[in-house]
């Protein structure tokens, strides 16, 4: 009888019920809410499902993120090894390779002025940097936090790792990916507030055709120019442009398909679950995390607003030829931000088609955010 009671007692002690804290229950509820948004409402499920599930796992079984050095047998938890690939900047760089292989830079090549809209939207990054400094974060921590303003999860993880801000990498990554997923909710009110109905109805001229030679030369030239000026951007910009060269060259179809499909989805699974697994209650439920989430939202709003306002300036300068809505796509959430520009424009005029025009600043924003990260690395002497 004693044997049975001891056995049952040991089994009960091994269950998660005996170790769950109130904080764990909160994070489990948050994970379920994210899963609801992803599955029920379709808010970027490729991002939110693995992130939310990683969040769920780590708050039920914390040892799934156990560091190898903290383990009695020297073997770390499963998601710890996934997370190491984030810290080493491997997964963010591979994400950029896949994004490049899936992205059409044609709209940006056809309308180089889109670079200005992409640059304007980066204002949110530097606004967040100053805000984080004002809230008491160190200069490197403020720089890592600020990239959330570009709505670029991989770059946020990349810079946090390079600046050795692993203590706040989890909140930064979750905030960045969450705001990327919530682009359809956050951006439209800002866009409508800053534009008139007449501006939202503006129809833009069809973009000129882009030759195959231009498409092939673009990733090569961008790599040479950007990486020569800021060599620290090579892991991100280099991989982005390599993926695009795979696509546009037309001679490595197998590499293009692998980078844009199988490899991309494998990396998303590894990166998403490991990012979600950084959100244990102990690490996530604190004042610094709340500050990071708030700064990310403010930065994203500032970036969206700056893009729209610069779009209004271009609209005035071109005598009504530029729809200011495409400026909001200057954040680097590809292609979600461009789709939102199209959606808001179509609400004002169902015959308005802004998607391809918005893709120009959208892909420019990807390059701009990587350049911003490289600039911070150069400032702090990080290679």
mmCIF file with all atom_site columns, N, CA and C in Angstrom, residues 167-211:
data_model
loop_
_atom_site.group_PDB
_atom_site.id
_atom_site.type_symbol
_atom_site.label_atom_id
_atom_site.label_alt_id
_atom_site.label_comp_id
_atom_site.label_asym_id
_atom_site.label_entity_id
_atom_site.label_seq_id
_atom_site.pdbx_PDB_ins_code
_atom_site.Cartn_x
_atom_site.Cartn_y
_atom_site.Cartn_z
_atom_site.occupancy
_atom_site.B_iso_or_equiv
_atom_site.pdbx_formal_charge
_atom_site.auth_seq_id
_atom_site.auth_comp_id
_atom_site.auth_asym_id
_atom_site.auth_atom_id
_atom_site.pdbx_PDB_model_num
ATOM 1   N N  . UNK A 1 167 ? 19.134  39.072 -22.847 1.00 0.00 ? 167 UNK A N  1
ATOM 2   C CA . UNK A 1 167 ? 18.202  39.105 -21.719 1.00 0.00 ? 167 UNK A CA 1
ATOM 3   C C  . UNK A 1 167 ? 16.842  39.660 -22.132 1.00 0.00 ? 167 UNK A C  1
ATOM 4   N N  . UNK A 1 168 ? 16.835  40.535 -23.142 1.00 0.00 ? 168 UNK A N  1
ATOM 5   C CA . UNK A 1 168 ? 15.566  41.128 -23.591 1.00 0.00 ? 168 UNK A CA 1
ATOM 6   C C  . UNK A 1 168 ? 15.222  40.700 -25.016 1.00 0.00 ? 168 UNK A C  1
ATOM 7   N N  . UNK A 1 169 ? 15.960  39.720 -25.537 1.00 0.00 ? 169 UNK A N  1
ATOM 8   C CA . UNK A 1 169 ? 15.701  39.279 -26.908 1.00 0.00 ? 169 UNK A CA 1
ATOM 9   C C  . UNK A 1 169 ? 14.287  38.731 -27.051 1.00 0.00 ? 169 UNK A C  1
ATOM 10  N N  . UNK A 1 170 ? 13.835  37.949 -26.065 1.00 0.00 ? 170 UNK A N  1
ATOM 11  C CA . UNK A 1 170 ? 12.498  37.361 -26.136 1.00 0.00 ? 170 UNK A CA 1
ATOM 12  C C  . UNK A 1 170 ? 11.406  38.396 -26.241 1.00 0.00 ? 170 UNK A C  1
ATOM 13  N N  . UNK A 1 171 ? 11.318  39.342 -25.290 1.00 0.00 ? 171 UNK A N  1
ATOM 14  C CA . UNK A 1 171 ? 10.279  40.384 -25.396 1.00 0.00 ? 171 UNK A CA 1
ATOM 15  C C  . UNK A 1 171 ? 10.374  41.191 -26.687 1.00 0.00 ? 171 UNK A C  1
ATOM 16  N N  . UNK A 1 172 ? 11.605  41.493 -27.133 1.00 0.00 ? 172 UNK A N  1
ATOM 17  C CA . UNK A 1 172 ? 11.779  42.248 -28.377 1.00 0.00 ? 172 UNK A CA 1
ATOM 18  C C  . UNK A 1 172 ? 11.206  41.468 -29.556 1.00 0.00 ? 172 UNK A C  1
ATOM 19  N N  . UNK A 1 173 ? 11.571  40.188 -29.643 1.00 0.00 ? 173 UNK A N  1
ATOM 20  C CA . UNK A 1 173 ? 11.131  39.368 -30.768 1.00 0.00 ? 173 UNK A CA 1
ATOM 21  C C  . UNK A 1 173 ? 9.621   39.178 -30.757 1.00 0.00 ? 173 UNK A C  1
ATOM 22  N N  . UNK A 1 174 ? 9.056   38.898 -29.586 1.00 0.00 ? 174 UNK A N  1
ATOM 23  C CA . UNK A 1 174 ? 7.605   38.694 -29.497 1.00 0.00 ? 174 UNK A CA 1
ATOM 24  C C  . UNK A 1 174 ? 6.861   39.974 -29.854 1.00 0.00 ? 174 UNK A C  1
ATOM 25  N N  . UNK A 1 175 ? 7.357   41.115 -29.361 1.00 0.00 ? 175 UNK A N  1
ATOM 26  C CA . UNK A 1 175 ? 6.717   42.391 -29.691 1.00 0.00 ? 175 UNK A CA 1
ATOM 27  C C  . UNK A 1 175 ? 6.786   42.658 -31.191 1.00 0.00 ? 175 UNK A C  1
ATOM 28  N N  . UNK A 1 176 ? 7.962   42.445 -31.788 1.00 0.00 ? 176 UNK A N  1
ATOM 29  C CA . UNK A 1 176 ? 8.137   42.701 -33.217 1.00 0.00 ? 176 UNK A CA 1
ATOM 30  C C  . UNK A 1 176 ? 7.218   41.815 -34.055 1.00 0.00 ? 176 UNK A C  1
ATOM 31  N N  . UNK A 1 177 ? 7.202   40.523 -33.753 1.00 0.00 ? 177 UNK A N  1
ATOM 32  C CA . UNK A 1 177 ? 6.365   39.613 -34.538 1.00 0.00 ? 177 UNK A CA 1
ATOM 33  C C  . UNK A 1 177 ? 4.881   39.841 -34.276 1.00 0.00 ? 177 UNK A C  1
ATOM 34  N N  . UNK A 1 178 ? 4.541   40.207 -33.049 1.00 0.00 ? 178 UNK A N  1
ATOM 35  C CA . UNK A 1 178 ? 3.134   40.482 -32.741 1.00 0.00 ? 178 UNK A CA 1
ATOM 36  C C  . UNK A 1 178 ? 2.639   41.680 -33.540 1.00 0.00 ? 178 UNK A C  1
ATOM 37  N N  . UNK A 1 179 ? 3.450   42.736 -33.589 1.00 0.00 ? 179 UNK A N  1
ATOM 38  C CA . UNK A 1 179 ? 3.024   43.923 -34.337 1.00 0.00 ? 179 UNK A CA 1
ATOM 39  C C  . UNK A 1 179 ? 3.022   43.659 -35.832 1.00 0.00 ? 179 UNK A C  1
ATOM 40  N N  . UNK A 1 180 ? 3.939   42.806 -36.307 1.00 0.00 ? 180 UNK A N  1
ATOM 41  C CA . UNK A 1 180 ? 3.881   42.414 -37.714 1.00 0.00 ? 180 UNK A CA 1
ATOM 42  C C  . UNK A 1 180 ? 2.541   41.732 -38.011 1.00 0.00 ? 180 UNK A C  1
ATOM 43  N N  . UNK A 1 181 ? 2.109   40.866 -37.111 1.00 0.00 ? 181 UNK A N  1
ATOM 44  C CA . UNK A 1 181 ? 0.861   40.135 -37.309 1.00 0.00 ? 181 UNK A CA 1
ATOM 45  C C  . UNK A 1 181 ? -0.353  41.044 -37.202 1.00 0.00 ? 181 UNK A C  1
ATOM 46  N N  . UNK A 1 182 ? -0.238  42.101 -36.397 1.00 0.00 ? 182 UNK A N  1
ATOM 47  C CA . UNK A 1 182 ? -1.376  42.982 -36.150 1.00 0.00 ? 182 UNK A CA 1
ATOM 48  C C  . UNK A 1 182 ? -1.384  44.216 -37.054 1.00 0.00 ? 182 UNK A C  1
ATOM 49  N N  . UNK A 1 183 ? -0.572  44.201 -38.113 1.00 0.00 ? 183 UNK A N  1
ATOM 50  C CA . UNK A 1 183 ? -0.548  45.303 -39.070 1.00 0.00 ? 183 UNK A CA 1
ATOM 51  C C  . UNK A 1 183 ? -1.949  45.671 -39.566 1.00 0.00 ? 183 UNK A C  1
ATOM 52  N N  . UNK A 1 184 ? -2.808  44.679 -39.904 1.00 0.00 ? 184 UNK A N  1
ATOM 53  C CA . UNK A 1 184 ? -4.151  45.043 -40.404 1.00 0.00 ? 184 UNK A CA 1
ATOM 54  C C  . UNK A 1 184 ? -5.019  45.747 -39.374 1.00 0.00 ? 184 UNK A C  1
ATOM 55  N N  . UNK A 1 185 ? -4.671  45.670 -38.094 1.00 0.00 ? 185 UNK A N  1
ATOM 56  C CA . UNK A 1 185 ? -5.448  46.334 -37.054 1.00 0.00 ? 185 UNK A CA 1
ATOM 57  C C  . UNK A 1 185 ? -4.844  47.687 -36.698 1.00 0.00 ? 185 UNK A C  1
ATOM 58  N N  . UNK A 1 186 ? -3.522  47.749 -36.604 1.00 0.00 ? 186 UNK A N  1
ATOM 59  C CA . UNK A 1 186 ? -2.846  48.951 -36.111 1.00 0.00 ? 186 UNK A CA 1
ATOM 60  C C  . UNK A 1 186 ? -2.784  50.053 -37.165 1.00 0.00 ? 186 UNK A C  1
ATOM 61  N N  . UNK A 1 187 ? -2.476  49.691 -38.407 1.00 0.00 ? 187 UNK A N  1
ATOM 62  C CA . UNK A 1 187 ? -2.204  50.716 -39.402 1.00 0.00 ? 187 UNK A CA 1
ATOM 63  C C  . UNK A 1 187 ? -3.427  51.481 -39.930 1.00 0.00 ? 187 UNK A C  1
ATOM 64  N N  . UNK A 1 188 ? -4.544  50.827 -40.290 1.00 0.00 ? 188 UNK A N  1
ATOM 65  C CA . UNK A 1 188 ? -5.648  51.564 -40.921 1.00 0.00 ? 188 UNK A CA 1
ATOM 66  C C  . UNK A 1 188 ? -6.129  52.801 -40.165 1.00 0.00 ? 188 UNK A C  1
ATOM 67  N N  . UNK A 1 189 ? -6.331  52.762 -38.836 1.00 0.00 ? 189 UNK A N  1
ATOM 68  C CA . UNK A 1 189 ? -6.786  53.993 -38.166 1.00 0.00 ? 189 UNK A CA 1
ATOM 69  C C  . UNK A 1 189 ? -5.815  55.160 -38.323 1.00 0.00 ? 189 UNK A C  1
ATOM 70  N N  . UNK A 1 190 ? -4.511  54.853 -38.289 1.00 0.00 ? 190 UNK A N  1
ATOM 71  C CA . UNK A 1 190 ? -3.500  55.906 -38.450 1.00 0.00 ? 190 UNK A CA 1
ATOM 72  C C  . UNK A 1 190 ? -3.542  56.455 -39.875 1.00 0.00 ? 190 UNK A C  1
ATOM 73  N N  . UNK A 1 191 ? -3.666  55.566 -40.846 1.00 0.00 ? 191 UNK A N  1
ATOM 74  C CA . UNK A 1 191 ? -3.705  55.972 -42.250 1.00 0.00 ? 191 UNK A CA 1
ATOM 75  C C  . UNK A 1 191 ? -4.908  56.853 -42.533 1.00 0.00 ? 191 UNK A C  1
ATOM 76  N N  . UNK A 1 192 ? -6.068  56.482 -41.992 1.00 0.00 ? 192 UNK A N  1
ATOM 77  C CA . UNK A 1 192 ? -7.291  57.251 -42.240 1.00 0.00 ? 192 UNK A CA 1
ATOM 78  C C  . UNK A 1 192 ? -7.263  58.586 -41.503 1.00 0.00 ? 192 UNK A C  1
ATOM 79  N N  . UNK A 1 193 ? -6.632  58.595 -40.333 1.00 0.00 ? 193 UNK A N  1
ATOM 80  C CA . UNK A 1 193 ? -6.556  59.833 -39.563 1.00 0.00 ? 193 UNK A CA 1
ATOM 81  C C  . UNK A 1 193 ? -5.727  60.888 -40.279 1.00 0.00 ? 193 UNK A C  1
ATOM 82  N N  . UNK A 1 194 ? -4.674  60.459 -40.969 1.00 0.00 ? 194 UNK A N  1
ATOM 83  C CA . UNK A 1 194 ? -3.721  61.398 -41.561 1.00 0.00 ? 194 UNK A CA 1
ATOM 84  C C  . UNK A 1 194 ? -3.996  61.711 -43.032 1.00 0.00 ? 194 UNK A C  1
ATOM 85  N N  . UNK A 1 195 ? -5.016  61.090 -43.613 1.00 0.00 ? 195 UNK A N  1
ATOM 86  C CA . UNK A 1 195 ? -5.316  61.350 -45.028 1.00 0.00 ? 195 UNK A CA 1
ATOM 87  C C  . UNK A 1 195 ? -6.784  61.734 -45.189 1.00 0.00 ? 195 UNK A C  1
ATOM 88  N N  . UNK A 1 196 ? -7.054  62.455 -46.264 1.00 0.00 ? 196 UNK A N  1
ATOM 89  C CA . UNK A 1 196 ? -8.438  62.790 -46.594 1.00 0.00 ? 196 UNK A CA 1
ATOM 90  C C  . UNK A 1 196 ? -9.003  61.717 -47.531 1.00 0.00 ? 196 UNK A C  1
ATOM 91  N N  . UNK A 1 197 ? -10.321 61.684 -47.668 1.00 0.00 ? 197 UNK A N  1
ATOM 92  C CA . UNK A 1 197 ? -10.927 60.706 -48.564 1.00 0.00 ? 197 UNK A CA 1
ATOM 93  C C  . UNK A 1 197 ? -10.482 60.936 -49.998 1.00 0.00 ? 197 UNK A C  1
ATOM 94  N N  . UNK A 1 198 ? -10.303 62.207 -50.385 1.00 0.00 ? 198 UNK A N  1
ATOM 95  C CA . UNK A 1 198 ? -9.843  62.521 -51.742 1.00 0.00 ? 198 UNK A CA 1
ATOM 96  C C  . UNK A 1 198 ? -8.444  61.959 -51.976 1.00 0.00 ? 198 UNK A C  1
ATOM 97  N N  . UNK A 1 199 ? -7.577  62.064 -50.971 1.00 0.00 ? 199 UNK A N  1
ATOM 98  C CA . UNK A 1 199 ? -6.218  61.523 -51.114 1.00 0.00 ? 199 UNK A CA 1
ATOM 99  C C  . UNK A 1 199 ? -6.250  60.007 -51.222 1.00 0.00 ? 199 UNK A C  1
ATOM 100 N N  . UNK A 1 200 ? -7.118  59.371 -50.445 1.00 0.00 ? 200 UNK A N  1
ATOM 101 C CA . UNK A 1 200 ? -7.186  57.903 -50.483 1.00 0.00 ? 200 UNK A CA 1
ATOM 102 C C  . UNK A 1 200 ? -7.739  57.398 -51.810 1.00 0.00 ? 200 UNK A C  1
ATOM 103 N N  . UNK A 1 201 ? -8.438  58.250 -52.548 1.00 0.00 ? 201 UNK A N  1
ATOM 104 C CA . UNK A 1 201 ? -9.010  57.845 -53.838 1.00 0.00 ? 201 UNK A CA 1
ATOM 105 C C  . UNK A 1 201 ? -8.050  58.046 -55.006 1.00 0.00 ? 201 UNK A C  1
ATOM 106 N N  . UNK A 1 202 ? -6.902  58.647 -54.751 1.00 0.00 ? 202 UNK A N  1
ATOM 107 C CA . UNK A 1 202 ? -5.967  58.936 -55.842 1.00 0.00 ? 202 UNK A CA 1
ATOM 108 C C  . UNK A 1 202 ? -5.520  57.645 -56.525 1.00 0.00 ? 202 UNK A C  1
ATOM 109 N N  . UNK A 1 203 ? -5.640  57.633 -57.843 1.00 0.00 ? 203 UNK A N  1
ATOM 110 C CA . UNK A 1 203 ? -5.171  56.486 -58.631 1.00 0.00 ? 203 UNK A CA 1
ATOM 111 C C  . UNK A 1 203 ? -3.808  56.811 -59.212 1.00 0.00 ? 203 UNK A C  1
ATOM 112 N N  . UNK A 1 204 ? -2.896  55.864 -59.087 1.00 0.00 ? 204 UNK A N  1
ATOM 113 C CA . UNK A 1 204 ? -1.536  56.082 -59.568 1.00 0.00 ? 204 UNK A CA 1
ATOM 114 C C  . UNK A 1 204 ? -1.339  55.446 -60.940 1.00 0.00 ? 204 UNK A C  1
ATOM 115 N N  . UNK A 1 205 ? -0.448  56.044 -61.706 1.00 0.00 ? 205 UNK A N  1
ATOM 116 C CA . UNK A 1 205 ? -0.175  55.535 -63.051 1.00 0.00 ? 205 UNK A CA 1
ATOM 117 C C  . UNK A 1 205 ? 0.461   54.148 -62.984 1.00 0.00 ? 205 UNK A C  1
ATOM 118 N N  . UNK A 1 206 ? 0.182   53.354 -64.000 1.00 0.00 ? 206 UNK A N  1
ATOM 119 C CA . UNK A 1 206 ? 0.745   52.020 -64.046 1.00 0.00 ? 206 UNK A CA 1
ATOM 120 C C  . UNK A 1 206 ? 2.269   52.092 -64.099 1.00 0.00 ? 206 UNK A C  1
ATOM 121 N N  . UNK A 1 207 ? 2.921   51.198 -63.357 1.00 0.00 ? 207 UNK A N  1
ATOM 122 C CA . UNK A 1 207 ? 4.385   51.174 -63.327 1.00 0.00 ? 207 UNK A CA 1
ATOM 123 C C  . UNK A 1 207 ? 4.944   50.697 -64.657 1.00 0.00 ? 207 UNK A C  1
ATOM 124 N N  . UNK A 1 208 ? 6.100   51.215 -65.010 1.00 0.00 ? 208 UNK A N  1
ATOM 125 C CA . UNK A 1 208 ? 6.730   50.803 -66.264 1.00 0.00 ? 208 UNK A CA 1
ATOM 126 C C  . UNK A 1 208 ? 7.225   49.362 -66.156 1.00 0.00 ? 208 UNK A C  1
ATOM 127 N N  . UNK A 1 209 ? 7.320   48.656 -67.277 1.00 0.00 ? 209 UNK A N  1
ATOM 128 C CA . UNK A 1 209 ? 7.885   47.295 -67.258 1.00 0.00 ? 209 UNK A CA 1
ATOM 129 C C  . UNK A 1 209 ? 9.360   47.338 -66.860 1.00 0.00 ? 209 UNK A C  1
ATOM 130 N N  . UNK A 1 210 ? 9.782   46.351 -66.125 1.00 0.00 ? 210 UNK A N  1
ATOM 131 C CA . UNK A 1 210 ? 11.179  46.265 -65.680 1.00 0.00 ? 210 UNK A CA 1
ATOM 132 C C  . UNK A 1 210 ? 11.843  45.112 -66.425 1.00 0.00 ? 210 UNK A C  1
ATOM 133 N N  . UNK A 1 211 ? 12.970  45.390 -67.052 1.00 0.00 ? 211 UNK A N  1
ATOM 134 C CA . UNK A 1 211 ? 13.648  44.374 -67.862 1.00 0.00 ? 211 UNK A CA 1
ATOM 135 C C  . UNK A 1 211 ? 14.315  43.319 -66.978 1.00 0.00 ? 211 UNK A C  1
#
